[in-house]
Structure formats: structure tokens, C-alpha cells
CSV table of C-alpha atoms in Angstrom, one decimal:
chain,number,residue,atom,x,y,z
F,1,MET,CA,-48.1,28.2,-125.5
F,2,ASP,CA,-51.2,28.1,-123.2
F,3,ASP,CA,-50.6,25.8,-120.0
F,4,ASP,CA,-54.5,24.9,-120.1
F,5,PHE,CA,-53.6,22.3,-122.7
F,6,MET,CA,-52.4,20.2,-119.7
F,7,TYR,CA,-55.9,19.3,-118.6
F,8,GLU,CA,-59.4,19.5,-120.1
F,9,ASP,CA,-61.8,22.2,-118.9
F,10,GLY,CA,-64.1,20.9,-116.2
F,11,GLU,CA,-61.3,18.4,-115.0
F,12,ASP,CA,-60.5,19.0,-111.3
F,13,PHE,CA,-56.8,18.8,-110.4
F,14,VAL,CA,-56.4,16.6,-107.2
F,15,TYR,CA,-53.2,17.2,-105.3
F,16,GLU,CA,-51.8,14.1,-103.7
F,17,GLU,CA,-50.0,14.6,-100.4
F,18,ASP,CA,-46.6,13.4,-100.3
F,19,ASP,CA,-46.0,11.2,-97.2
F,20,GLY,CA,-42.2,11.2,-97.7
F,21,ALA,CA,-42.2,15.0,-97.7
F,22,GLU,CA,-44.2,15.0,-94.5
F,23,ASP,CA,-41.7,12.4,-92.7
F,24,GLU,CA,-38.8,14.6,-94.1
F,25,GLU,CA,-40.3,17.7,-92.5
F,26,ALA,CA,-41.0,15.9,-89.2
F,27,ASP,CA,-37.3,14.6,-89.3
F,28,LEU,CA,-36.1,18.2,-89.9
F,29,GLY,CA,-38.3,19.5,-87.0
F,30,ILE,CA,-36.9,16.9,-84.5
F,31,GLU,CA,-33.3,17.5,-85.9
F,32,ASN,CA,-33.8,21.3,-85.1
F,33,LYS,CA,-35.1,20.6,-81.7
F,34,TYR,CA,-32.1,18.4,-81.0
F,35,TYR,CA,-29.6,21.1,-81.7
F,36,ASN,CA,-31.6,23.7,-80.0
F,37,ALA,CA,-31.5,21.4,-76.8
F,38,LYS,CA,-27.8,20.8,-77.3
F,39,ALA,CA,-27.2,24.6,-77.3
F,40,GLN,CA,-28.8,24.8,-73.9
F,41,GLN,CA,-26.4,22.4,-72.1
F,42,ASP,CA,-25.1,25.1,-69.8
F,43,ASP,CA,-28.6,25.2,-68.3
F,44,PHE,CA,-29.1,21.7,-67.0
F,45,GLY,CA,-32.7,21.8,-66.3
F,46,THR,CA,-33.8,23.4,-69.5
F,47,ALA,CA,-31.6,21.0,-71.7
F,48,VAL,CA,-32.9,18.0,-70.0
F,49,GLY,CA,-36.4,19.1,-70.5
F,50,GLU,CA,-36.0,19.7,-74.1
F,51,PHE,CA,-34.3,16.3,-74.7
F,52,LYS,CA,-37.0,14.6,-72.9
F,53,GLN,CA,-39.8,16.3,-74.9
F,54,LEU,CA,-37.8,15.3,-78.1
F,55,ILE,CA,-37.7,11.8,-77.1
F,56,GLU,CA,-41.5,11.7,-76.5
F,57,GLU,CA,-42.2,13.2,-80.0
F,58,ASP,CA,-39.9,10.9,-81.4
F,59,ASN,CA,-41.4,7.7,-80.0
F,60,ALA,CA,-44.8,9.0,-80.9
F,61,GLN,CA,-43.8,9.5,-84.6
F,62,THR,CA,-41.9,6.4,-85.0
F,63,SER,CA,-42.1,2.8,-84.0
F,64,GLY,CA,-39.6,2.3,-81.2
F,65,GLY,CA,-37.7,5.6,-81.8
F,66,SER,CA,-35.1,7.0,-84.4
F,67,GLU,CA,-31.6,7.9,-84.2
F,68,TRP,CA,-32.6,11.4,-83.0
F,69,GLY,CA,-34.0,9.7,-79.9
F,70,PHE,CA,-30.8,7.8,-79.5
F,71,LYS,CA,-28.8,11.0,-79.9
F,72,ALA,CA,-31.0,12.8,-77.3
F,73,THR,CA,-30.7,10.0,-74.9
F,74,LYS,CA,-26.9,10.0,-75.2
F,75,GLN,CA,-26.8,13.6,-74.5
F,76,LEU,CA,-28.9,13.1,-71.3
F,77,VAL,CA,-26.5,10.5,-70.1
F,78,LYS,CA,-23.6,12.9,-70.7
F,79,LEU,CA,-25.3,15.7,-69.1
F,80,HIS,CA,-26.0,13.7,-65.9
F,81,ILE,CA,-22.3,12.5,-65.6
F,82,ARG,CA,-20.9,16.0,-65.9
F,83,ASN,CA,-23.4,17.5,-63.4
F,84,GLN,CA,-22.5,14.7,-60.9
F,85,LYS,CA,-26.1,13.2,-60.7
F,86,PRO,CA,-26.9,9.9,-58.8
F,87,PRO,CA,-25.5,6.6,-60.4
F,88,GLU,CA,-29.0,5.3,-60.8
F,89,GLU,CA,-30.1,8.3,-62.9
F,90,ILE,CA,-27.1,8.0,-65.1
F,91,LEU,CA,-27.4,4.3,-65.5
F,92,GLY,CA,-31.1,4.6,-66.3
F,93,TYR,CA,-30.6,6.9,-69.2
F,94,TYR,CA,-27.7,4.7,-70.3
F,95,ASP,CA,-29.8,1.6,-70.4
F,96,GLN,CA,-32.3,3.5,-72.6
F,97,MET,CA,-29.5,4.4,-74.8
F,98,LEU,CA,-28.4,0.7,-75.1
F,99,GLY,CA,-32.0,-0.2,-75.7
F,100,TYR,CA,-31.8,1.6,-79.2
F,101,VAL,CA,-28.6,-0.2,-79.8
F,102,SER,CA,-30.3,-3.7,-79.1
F,103,ARG,CA,-33.2,-3.0,-81.4
F,104,GLY,CA,-30.9,-2.0,-84.4
F,105,ILE,CA,-32.4,1.4,-84.7
F,106,VAL,CA,-28.9,3.0,-85.2
F,107,ALA,CA,-26.0,2.0,-87.5
F,108,ARG,CA,-23.4,-0.2,-86.0
F,109,ASN,CA,-20.5,2.4,-86.4
F,110,GLU,CA,-22.7,5.3,-85.1
F,111,ALA,CA,-23.5,3.0,-82.0
F,112,GLU,CA,-19.9,2.2,-81.5
F,113,ARG,CA,-18.8,5.9,-81.7
F,114,SER,CA,-21.5,6.9,-79.3
F,115,ILE,CA,-21.0,4.3,-76.7
F,116,ASN,CA,-17.2,5.0,-76.7
F,117,ASP,CA,-17.9,8.6,-76.4
F,118,VAL,CA,-20.2,8.1,-73.3
F,119,LEU,CA,-17.6,5.7,-71.6
F,120,ASP,CA,-14.8,8.2,-72.5
F,121,THR,CA,-16.8,11.0,-70.6
F,122,LEU,CA,-17.3,8.6,-67.8
F,123,ALA,CA,-13.7,7.6,-67.5
F,124,SER,CA,-12.3,11.2,-67.9
F,125,SER,CA,-14.7,12.9,-65.5
F,126,ALA,CA,-13.0,12.9,-62.4
F,127,ASP,CA,-15.6,14.9,-60.5
F,128,ALA,CA,-18.4,12.8,-61.8
F,129,THR,CA,-16.6,9.6,-60.8
F,130,ALA,CA,-15.9,10.9,-57.4
F,131,ALA,CA,-19.5,12.2,-56.8
F,132,ALA,CA,-21.3,9.4,-58.6
F,133,GLY,CA,-19.8,6.1,-56.9
F,134,GLY,CA,-16.6,6.0,-58.7
F,135,HIS,CA,-15.5,2.6,-59.7
F,136,ASP,CA,-18.9,1.2,-59.2
F,137,LEU,CA,-20.6,3.4,-61.5
F,138,ALA,CA,-18.0,2.7,-64.2
F,139,TYR,CA,-18.1,-1.1,-63.4
F,140,ARG,CA,-21.8,-1.1,-63.8
F,141,ALA,CA,-21.7,0.8,-67.1
F,142,TYR,CA,-19.2,-1.5,-68.7
F,143,THR,CA,-21.0,-4.7,-67.6
F,144,ALA,CA,-24.3,-3.3,-68.9
F,145,THR,CA,-22.6,-2.4,-72.3
F,146,LEU,CA,-21.2,-5.9,-72.5
F,147,GLY,CA,-24.7,-7.4,-71.7
F,148,ALA,CA,-26.2,-5.2,-74.4
F,149,LEU,CA,-23.9,-6.3,-77.0
F,150,LYS,CA,-24.9,-9.9,-76.6
F,151,GLN,CA,-28.7,-9.5,-76.5
F,152,THR,CA,-29.3,-9.5,-80.3
F,153,ALA,CA,-27.5,-10.0,-83.6
F,154,ALA,CA,-28.1,-6.3,-84.5
F,155,ALA,CA,-26.3,-5.2,-81.4
F,156,ARG,CA,-23.3,-7.7,-81.7
F,157,ASN,CA,-19.9,-5.8,-82.2
F,158,ASP,CA,-16.9,-7.8,-81.4
F,159,ARG,CA,-14.6,-4.8,-81.7
F,160,LEU,CA,-16.6,-2.7,-79.2
F,161,ALA,CA,-16.9,-5.7,-76.9
F,162,LEU,CA,-13.1,-6.3,-76.8
F,163,ARG,CA,-12.5,-2.6,-76.1
F,164,THR,CA,-15.1,-2.3,-73.4
F,165,SER,CA,-13.6,-5.5,-71.7
F,166,LEU,CA,-10.2,-3.9,-71.8
F,167,ARG,CA,-11.7,-0.8,-70.1
F,168,LEU,CA,-13.2,-3.1,-67.6
F,169,ALA,CA,-9.8,-5.0,-67.0
F,170,ARG,CA,-8.1,-1.7,-66.5
F,171,LEU,CA,-10.6,-0.6,-64.0
F,172,LEU,CA,-10.2,-3.8,-62.0
F,173,MET,CA,-6.4,-3.4,-62.0
F,174,ASP,CA,-6.6,0.3,-60.8
F,175,GLN,CA,-9.2,-0.2,-58.1
F,176,LYS,CA,-7.9,0.2,-54.7
F,177,GLY,CA,-9.3,-1.4,-51.4
F,178,GLY,CA,-12.0,-4.0,-51.1
F,179,ASN,CA,-11.3,-7.8,-51.5
F,180,GLU,CA,-8.0,-7.6,-53.6
F,181,GLY,CA,-8.0,-11.5,-53.9
F,182,ALA,CA,-11.4,-11.6,-55.4
F,183,ARG,CA,-10.9,-8.6,-57.6
F,184,TYR,CA,-7.6,-10.1,-59.0
F,185,ALA,CA,-9.4,-13.3,-59.6
F,186,GLU,CA,-12.2,-11.6,-61.6
F,187,LEU,CA,-9.5,-9.7,-63.7
F,188,GLU,CA,-7.5,-12.8,-64.3
F,189,ALA,CA,-10.6,-14.8,-65.7
F,190,LEU,CA,-11.5,-11.7,-67.8
F,191,LEU,CA,-8.1,-11.6,-69.4
F,192,ALA,CA,-8.0,-15.2,-70.0
F,193,ARG,CA,-11.3,-15.0,-71.9
F,194,LEU,CA,-10.0,-12.1,-73.9
F,195,LYS,CA,-6.8,-13.7,-74.7
F,196,ALA,CA,-8.6,-16.9,-75.8
F,197,GLU,CA,-10.4,-14.5,-78.3
F,198,CYS,CA,-7.0,-13.4,-79.7
F,199,MET,CA,-5.6,-16.9,-80.0
F,200,ARG,CA,-8.0,-18.3,-82.6
F,201,GLY,CA,-5.4,-18.8,-85.5
F,202,PRO,CA,-5.2,-21.9,-87.4
F,203,ARG,CA,-2.6,-23.6,-85.0
F,204,GLY,CA,-3.9,-21.9,-81.8
F,205,ASP,CA,-1.6,-19.1,-82.5
F,206,PRO,CA,-2.4,-15.4,-82.3
F,207,VAL,CA,-4.9,-13.8,-84.9
F,208,ALA,CA,-2.9,-11.5,-86.8
F,209,GLU,CA,-5.2,-8.6,-86.9
F,210,LEU,CA,-5.5,-8.8,-83.1
F,211,GLY,CA,-1.9,-8.6,-82.3
F,212,THR,CA,-2.0,-5.1,-80.9
F,213,GLN,CA,-5.0,-6.1,-78.6
F,214,LEU,CA,-3.0,-9.2,-77.5
F,215,LEU,CA,-0.2,-7.1,-76.3
F,216,GLU,CA,-2.5,-4.7,-74.4
F,217,ILE,CA,-4.0,-7.8,-72.8
F,218,ASN,CA,-0.5,-9.1,-71.9
F,219,ALA,CA,0.6,-5.8,-70.5
F,220,LEU,CA,-2.4,-6.0,-68.1
F,221,TYR,CA,-1.2,-9.6,-67.2
F,222,LEU,CA,2.4,-8.1,-66.6
F,223,GLU,CA,0.8,-5.5,-64.4
F,224,LEU,CA,-1.1,-8.1,-62.4
F,225,PHE,CA,1.8,-10.4,-61.9
F,226,GLU,CA,3.9,-7.5,-60.6
F,227,ALA,CA,1.4,-6.4,-58.2
F,228,ARG,CA,1.1,-10.0,-56.9
F,229,GLY,CA,4.9,-10.6,-56.9
F,230,GLY,CA,6.4,-13.7,-55.4
F,231,GLU,CA,5.0,-17.0,-56.9
F,232,SER,CA,3.9,-14.9,-60.2
F,233,ALA,CA,7.6,-14.2,-61.2
F,234,HIS,CA,7.8,-17.2,-63.5
F,235,ARG,CA,4.5,-16.5,-65.2
F,236,LEU,CA,5.6,-12.7,-65.7
F,237,LYS,CA,8.8,-14.1,-67.6
F,238,GLU,CA,6.6,-16.2,-69.7
F,239,THR,CA,4.2,-13.4,-70.7
F,240,TYR,CA,7.1,-11.0,-71.4
F,241,LEU,CA,8.7,-13.6,-73.7
F,242,GLU,CA,5.5,-14.2,-75.3
F,243,CYS,CA,5.0,-10.4,-76.0
F,244,ALA,CA,8.5,-10.5,-77.7
F,245,ARG,CA,7.1,-13.2,-80.1
F,246,VAL,CA,4.2,-11.0,-81.2
F,247,LYS,CA,5.2,-9.5,-84.6
F,248,SER,CA,1.9,-8.6,-86.2
F,249,ALA,CA,1.3,-5.5,-83.6
F,250,ILE,CA,1.6,-1.6,-83.6
F,251,PRO,CA,1.0,-0.9,-79.8
F,252,HIS,CA,0.7,2.4,-78.4
F,253,PRO,CA,4.2,3.7,-77.3
F,254,ARG,CA,2.8,3.7,-73.6
F,255,ILE,CA,1.9,0.1,-73.8
F,256,ALA,CA,5.2,-0.8,-75.7
F,257,GLY,CA,7.1,1.2,-72.8
F,258,PHE,CA,5.3,-0.6,-70.0
F,259,ILE,CA,6.2,-4.0,-71.5
F,260,LYS,CA,9.7,-3.1,-71.9
F,261,GLU,CA,10.0,-1.6,-68.5
F,262,CYS,CA,8.6,-5.0,-67.0
F,263,GLY,CA,11.3,-6.8,-69.1
F,264,GLY,CA,14.0,-4.5,-67.9
F,265,LYS,CA,13.1,-4.9,-64.2
F,266,MET,CA,12.7,-8.7,-64.6
F,267,PHE,CA,16.4,-8.9,-66.0
F,268,MET,CA,17.6,-6.7,-63.2
F,269,ARG,CA,16.2,-9.0,-60.7
F,270,GLU,CA,18.2,-11.8,-62.7
F,271,ARG,CA,21.2,-9.9,-62.4
F,272,ASN,CA,21.3,-9.8,-66.2
F,273,TRP,CA,22.6,-6.2,-66.5
F,274,GLN,CA,23.1,-5.9,-70.2
F,275,GLU,CA,19.7,-7.1,-71.0
F,276,ALA,CA,18.2,-5.0,-68.4
F,277,GLN,CA,20.0,-1.9,-69.8
F,278,ASN,CA,18.7,-2.7,-73.4
F,279,SER,CA,15.0,-3.2,-72.5
F,280,LEU,CA,15.0,-0.1,-70.1
F,281,PHE,CA,16.4,2.1,-72.8
F,282,GLU,CA,13.6,1.0,-75.0
F,283,ALA,CA,11.1,1.6,-72.4
F,284,PHE,CA,12.5,5.1,-71.8
F,285,LYS,CA,12.3,5.9,-75.6
F,286,ASN,CA,8.7,4.7,-75.7
F,287,TYR,CA,7.6,6.6,-72.8
F,288,ASP,CA,9.3,9.7,-74.0
F,289,GLU,CA,7.5,9.4,-77.3
F,290,ALA,CA,4.2,8.9,-75.6
F,291,GLY,CA,4.9,12.0,-73.3
F,292,SER,CA,4.7,9.7,-70.3
F,293,PRO,CA,5.8,11.0,-66.8
F,294,HIS,CA,7.0,7.4,-66.4
F,295,ARG,CA,10.0,8.2,-68.4
F,296,ILE,CA,11.6,9.8,-65.4
F,297,ARG,CA,11.3,6.7,-63.3
F,298,VAL,CA,12.6,4.5,-66.1
F,299,LEU,CA,15.5,6.8,-66.8
F,300,LYS,CA,16.7,6.3,-63.2
F,301,TYR,CA,16.5,2.6,-63.6
F,302,LEU,CA,18.3,2.8,-66.9
F,303,VAL,CA,21.2,4.7,-65.4
F,304,LEU,CA,21.2,2.2,-62.4
F,305,SER,CA,21.6,-0.7,-65.0
F,306,SER,CA,24.3,1.0,-67.0
F,307,MET,CA,26.5,1.4,-63.8
F,308,LEU,CA,25.9,-2.2,-62.8
F,309,CYS,CA,26.9,-3.5,-66.3
F,310,GLU,CA,29.9,-1.3,-66.2
F,311,THR,CA,29.3,0.3,-69.5
F,312,GLU,CA,31.9,2.9,-70.6
F,313,ILE,CA,29.3,5.1,-72.3
F,314,SER,CA,27.1,7.5,-70.1
F,315,LEU,CA,23.6,7.1,-71.1
F,316,LEU,CA,22.8,10.6,-69.8
F,317,SER,CA,24.8,11.8,-72.6
F,318,SER,CA,22.5,10.4,-75.1
F,319,PRO,CA,20.3,13.0,-77.1
F,320,GLU,CA,16.9,11.3,-75.5
F,321,ALA,CA,18.3,11.4,-72.0
F,322,LYS,CA,20.4,14.7,-71.9
F,323,ALA,CA,17.2,16.7,-71.8
F,324,TYR,CA,16.3,15.3,-68.3
F,325,GLU,CA,19.8,15.5,-66.8
F,326,SER,CA,18.8,18.5,-64.6
F,327,ASP,CA,15.5,17.1,-63.5
F,328,PRO,CA,15.1,17.2,-59.8
F,329,ALA,CA,14.3,13.7,-59.8
F,330,ILE,CA,17.5,12.6,-61.8
F,331,ILE,CA,20.0,14.9,-60.2
F,332,ALA,CA,20.7,12.3,-57.4
F,333,MET,CA,21.5,9.6,-60.2
F,334,THR,CA,23.4,12.2,-62.1
F,335,VAL,CA,25.7,12.9,-59.2
F,336,MET,CA,26.2,9.2,-58.5
F,337,VAL,CA,27.2,8.6,-62.2
F,338,ARG,CA,29.9,11.3,-61.9
F,339,ALA,CA,31.3,9.8,-58.8
F,340,TYR,CA,31.1,6.3,-60.4
F,341,GLU,CA,33.0,7.6,-63.6
F,342,SER,CA,35.7,9.2,-61.6
F,343,GLN,CA,36.0,6.1,-59.3
F,344,ASP,CA,35.8,8.4,-56.2
F,345,ALA,CA,34.8,6.0,-53.4
F,346,ASP,CA,34.3,8.8,-50.7
F,347,ALA,CA,32.2,10.9,-53.3
F,348,PHE,CA,30.1,7.9,-54.0
F,349,GLU,CA,29.1,7.0,-50.4
F,350,ARG,CA,28.5,10.8,-49.9
F,351,VAL,CA,26.0,10.8,-52.6
F,352,LEU,CA,24.1,7.7,-51.0
F,353,VAL,CA,23.9,9.7,-47.8
F,354,ALA,CA,23.0,13.1,-49.2
F,355,HIS,CA,20.4,11.9,-51.5
F,356,ARG,CA,19.1,9.1,-49.3
F,357,ALA,CA,15.5,10.1,-49.7
F,358,GLU,CA,15.7,10.2,-53.5
F,359,ILE,CA,17.4,6.9,-53.6
F,360,HIS,CA,16.0,4.8,-51.0
F,361,ASP,CA,12.4,6.1,-51.3
F,362,ASP,CA,12.2,4.0,-54.5
F,363,PRO,CA,12.1,0.4,-53.3
F,364,PHE,CA,13.2,-1.0,-56.8
F,365,ILE,CA,16.4,1.2,-56.6
F,366,ARG,CA,16.9,0.2,-53.0
F,367,GLY,CA,17.0,-3.3,-53.7
F,368,PHE,CA,20.2,-2.8,-55.9
F,369,ILE,CA,22.2,-0.6,-53.8
F,370,ASP,CA,24.4,-3.4,-52.4
F,371,ASP,CA,25.0,-4.6,-56.0
F,372,LEU,CA,25.9,-1.2,-57.0
F,373,ARG,CA,28.2,-0.5,-54.1
F,374,ARG,CA,29.9,-3.9,-55.0
F,375,THR,CA,30.2,-3.0,-58.7
F,376,PHE,CA,31.6,0.4,-57.8
F,377,ARG,CA,34.4,-1.1,-55.3
F,378,THR,CA,35.1,-3.8,-57.9
F,379,GLN,CA,35.9,-1.3,-60.6
F,380,ALA,CA,37.7,1.2,-58.2
F,381,MET,CA,39.6,-1.7,-56.8
F,382,GLU,CA,40.8,-3.0,-60.2
F,383,ALA,CA,42.2,0.4,-61.0
F,384,ALA,CA,43.8,0.9,-57.6
F,385,VAL,CA,45.9,-2.4,-57.7
F,386,LEU,CA,47.1,-2.2,-61.4
F,387,PRO,CA,50.1,0.0,-60.6
F,388,TYR,CA,51.5,-2.4,-58.1
F,389,THR,CA,53.3,-5.7,-58.2
F,390,SER,CA,51.9,-6.5,-54.7
F,391,ILE,CA,49.7,-4.9,-52.3
F,392,TYR,CA,48.3,-5.8,-48.8
F,393,ILE,CA,44.6,-6.7,-48.7
F,394,SER,CA,44.3,-4.8,-45.4
F,395,SER,CA,45.6,-1.6,-47.1
F,396,LEU,CA,42.7,-1.9,-49.8
F,397,ALA,CA,40.2,-2.6,-47.0
F,398,GLU,CA,41.2,0.6,-45.2
F,399,ARG,CA,41.2,2.6,-48.5
F,400,PHE,CA,37.8,1.4,-49.5
F,401,GLN,CA,36.2,1.2,-45.9
F,402,THR,CA,35.4,-2.3,-46.6
F,403,PRO,CA,35.9,-5.5,-44.6
F,404,GLU,CA,38.9,-7.5,-45.6
F,405,ALA,CA,36.7,-10.5,-46.3
F,406,ASP,CA,34.8,-8.5,-48.9
F,407,VAL,CA,37.9,-7.1,-50.4
F,408,GLU,CA,39.3,-10.7,-50.8
F,409,SER,CA,36.0,-11.9,-52.2
F,410,ILE,CA,36.2,-9.1,-55.0
F,411,LEU,CA,39.8,-9.7,-55.8
F,412,PHE,CA,38.8,-13.5,-56.2
F,413,GLU,CA,36.1,-12.4,-58.6
F,414,LEU,CA,38.5,-10.2,-60.7
F,415,ILE,CA,41.0,-13.0,-61.0
F,416,LEU,CA,38.4,-15.6,-62.1
F,417,ASP,CA,37.0,-13.1,-64.6
F,418,GLY,CA,40.4,-12.7,-66.2
F,419,ARG,CA,40.5,-9.0,-65.3
F,420,LEU,CA,43.4,-9.4,-62.9
F,421,ASN,CA,46.5,-11.5,-63.6
F,422,ALA,CA,47.3,-12.1,-60.1
F,423,ALA,CA,47.3,-14.5,-57.0
F,424,ILE,CA,46.2,-14.1,-53.4
F,425,ASP,CA,48.8,-15.1,-50.8
F,426,GLN,CA,46.3,-15.7,-47.8
F,427,GLN,CA,49.0,-16.4,-45.3
F,428,ARG,CA,50.5,-12.9,-45.7
F,429,GLY,CA,47.2,-11.3,-46.8
F,430,LEU,CA,48.8,-10.1,-50.0
F,431,LEU,CA,47.8,-9.7,-53.6
F,432,VAL,CA,50.7,-10.4,-55.7
F,433,LEU,CA,50.2,-9.3,-59.3
F,434,GLU,CA,52.0,-10.9,-62.4
F,435,ASN,CA,54.1,-8.8,-64.6
F,436,GLY,CA,51.6,-9.0,-67.4
F,437,THR,CA,49.1,-7.0,-65.2
F,438,ALA,CA,51.6,-4.3,-64.5
F,439,ASP,CA,52.5,-4.1,-68.1
F,440,ALA,CA,49.0,-3.9,-69.4
F,441,ALA,CA,48.4,-1.1,-66.9
F,442,HIS,CA,51.7,0.6,-68.2
F,443,TYR,CA,50.8,0.2,-71.9
F,444,GLU,CA,47.1,1.3,-71.1
F,445,ALA,CA,48.5,4.5,-69.6
F,446,LEU,CA,50.8,5.1,-72.5
F,447,SER,CA,47.8,4.6,-74.9
F,448,SER,CA,45.7,7.0,-73.1
F,449,TRP,CA,48.4,9.7,-73.1
F,450,ALA,CA,48.9,9.1,-76.8
F,451,ARG,CA,45.2,9.6,-77.6
F,452,ASN,CA,45.2,12.8,-75.4
F,453,VAL,CA,48.3,14.2,-77.3
F,454,GLU,CA,46.6,13.4,-80.6
F,455,SER,CA,43.3,15.0,-79.6
F,456,LEU,CA,45.2,18.0,-78.5
F,457,MET,CA,47.2,18.4,-81.8
F,458,ARG,CA,44.0,18.0,-83.8
F,459,SER,CA,42.3,20.8,-81.7
F,460,SER,CA,45.3,22.9,-82.0
F,461,PHE,CA,45.5,22.8,-85.7
F,462,GLY,CA,42.0,23.3,-86.1
F,463,ALA,CA,42.3,26.6,-84.1
F,464,LEU,CA,45.4,27.6,-86.3
F,465,THR,CA,43.6,27.0,-89.6
């Protein structure tokens, strides 16, 4: 069939231009230029020139720019951060990038992803941070972001605003020098504002979907209270207990580990050794899961708490902790545990002297050395007096190299706790044990001997079969 039937002779066919096709070709051209410029990022000058030209063409072709202009501006920001350019240049391009967001030119998810990408680059680039004004650059970038997100309804993004505010809070917490009081006051005001956003439940309780963010906010509160110390101790405890009440959260193991570490240290200061051990063990497991180097520090505190609560199970033998038993930072604690378990007073004191640097350099551990020494002497003294019906206090003082008044105090404690069935004859300086104590020691020795014989028989039988 002849195609000429489609139009009559003498009728001119007029081709109408497709404006959509032209726009598509223009977009394709800008897209190609974007990726060509991105491929030149190793050459700072060339890449910057091509991205700037792309932005000019994009502004000429569109009213206010398009997503390609936004993407090109983002690349300019990242290029200037990586190449350690002056803060004013970095912030100038970043403000241009935020302008696209305020005008609603890019989709909300794309805007959020891109802003987080830039802020991550800023936070992780140690060289750029050092060269470009460090905390001041990051502070100005975070505050500029928060300001832009409030400008228009199109820019509003509560999730991004919360995340950026948490970045700002972390920056204020980590900053050193300057006016510490003013910085802490600004941080506390920021945290109070963020916490109020998370406590908008029907009865002023936490919003369920913001439970994880609430824990992160409270973790920063705990860090702030620890840094302040002193009068903030009661607020630290309130915040820790509040964290324990948050159920609708799946925090990062690093955050969970820090919260549990704060709780463990708090219980240690209260001399609640068992609760301290439980919290510190949870902190260690969380830090270990997160691959955090803080796990070594917490493991030392955990070992310390286990000795203070006089547990019969060595936590260094647990599968989680055993891998770090030979770590140089743990060796001092390992040797101390061995002396503690063998109730060797001389070995215990030698460890404190030989590993003085490792033990005393940590101010937290240093604060519990006297408690540990007393716990060790209490256990060792209890074992030492059991075989006797009576023993002079002066003899115990000489044996444990401890003043008689301290020995008498420890013995009183053992009697009051019901661990010794005895009385103290203060006139003669004599500890008199009742028959029940000696009998208990005798039966305990027999029981231990029986268990050892049973274990030996089982192992021998196994070898024979």
C-alpha cells in the first residue's frame, strides 16, 4: 500500500517541534557535563571550573536552577572541604546548596541524603577540619543547616533537624578550650530543647518512635554531668534511671555501652558492687559488639568490680573477656586477679607496686584501691582465722602488714555480717572463735577434698575408657 494516501497531493506537512524533547536533551547535556566534571575531581581547578559552568548553564535554562545545579554545588562544597580551602569559601558554596533546599527544588529525601553526606565529609575529614578552622567551621555549618530547615515549609524536615542538632550537641561536648561554662550552658539548653521534642506523648511521656533519639540525647546528658562532676551526681543518676525506663528504642551498641558504663561507674561510687558488675558487664558486651576501643577500659573496671563484690567466678574466664586477657592494658588486672584468687597478700601488694603506672594512672581505678585492699584483706583474714579457736589480733596485723585497729575493724565487720561466729576480747587483744566456725571450716575442707576426689575419679575413668 502506498504511503502517500496519508496526505493529499499539494498539502504541506508541517513538523511541530517537541518542547519536551528539547528539555530532555538539555537535561541530558547537563547530566553528561555533571559526570564529566565529577570525573575530574583529582584536578581541583578543572573540576571547580566545570561545575561552575554547569551551574551557570543550569540557571540560564531553568528558573532558579534544577537538581543538577544542586548536585554540582554539593560537589563544590565537598571539593573545597577535601582540599582544605578557607572556611568562607566552603560556607559560601554550602549556603548556595541550602538555597536549593529552601526553594524546594530538590526532593526532601534527596536533600536529606545530600546534606548528611556533606556534614559527614566535614566531620570525617580531619585534615580539612584542622586547616579550615576546626570546630568553628563545623559549628557554622550545623547552625546554617538548622536555619535553612526553618526558612520555608518546603525545607522543613524534622528528622534531619534532629540529627543535625545531635551533631551540634556532640561538637559542643567534644570541644576543648574556650569558655567551658558558656559552652556547657549552650549544650544543656540545646539538649533540653531536643528532649522536649521527644517527650510529646499524650501524657508528656516519650514519643515511641523517638525512643532511640531520646537515649542518644540522654547519653549526651550523662557525658555532660560526668564532665561537670560534683553537684551533677544526682542528675546523672536520674538520667540513668530514665534511660532504663525507655523501652521503645534500639540504640547503637556504642550508645548503649556508654549508658551502661555511666551506670556501672555510678554504682561503683555508691559502693553497690553487684549492680556495678552487672552494668559494666553489659557495657563491655555492647562496646565489644560495636568494636569500640572503650571495651578495654570497661573490662578493667569490670574486673575491679568483680573483686570488690567478692564473686567466686572470674569474669576473665568468660568467652567475651578471655580474648583480651593478654592485652597489655589488661595484664596488670589479670595478675591482680590471680593474687586475689590465691589470697596471697604479699603478691597482691607487689602487683600494686610493680604495675603502679597501669593501675594508678586511671583516676577511676585509683579511687578504689583502698576499697580493693580492704576487700582483699577481709577475704584473706576470714580464711586465715577459720582453722583456729583463738588468735591474737597482733599476729594477724603482723601477717597482713596492717595496723591492729584496721584488723579489729575488719574482724568486727566479718562478725556483724555473720561470716565469722566469733567474739573479740579487747582486753587481751584476742579473737575467740566459737566451735561452729571451726566445724564449718572443717566440713568445708572435707567437702572440698571430696569434690577433688570425685573429679579425679571421673577424669581417670574417662582416660581408661
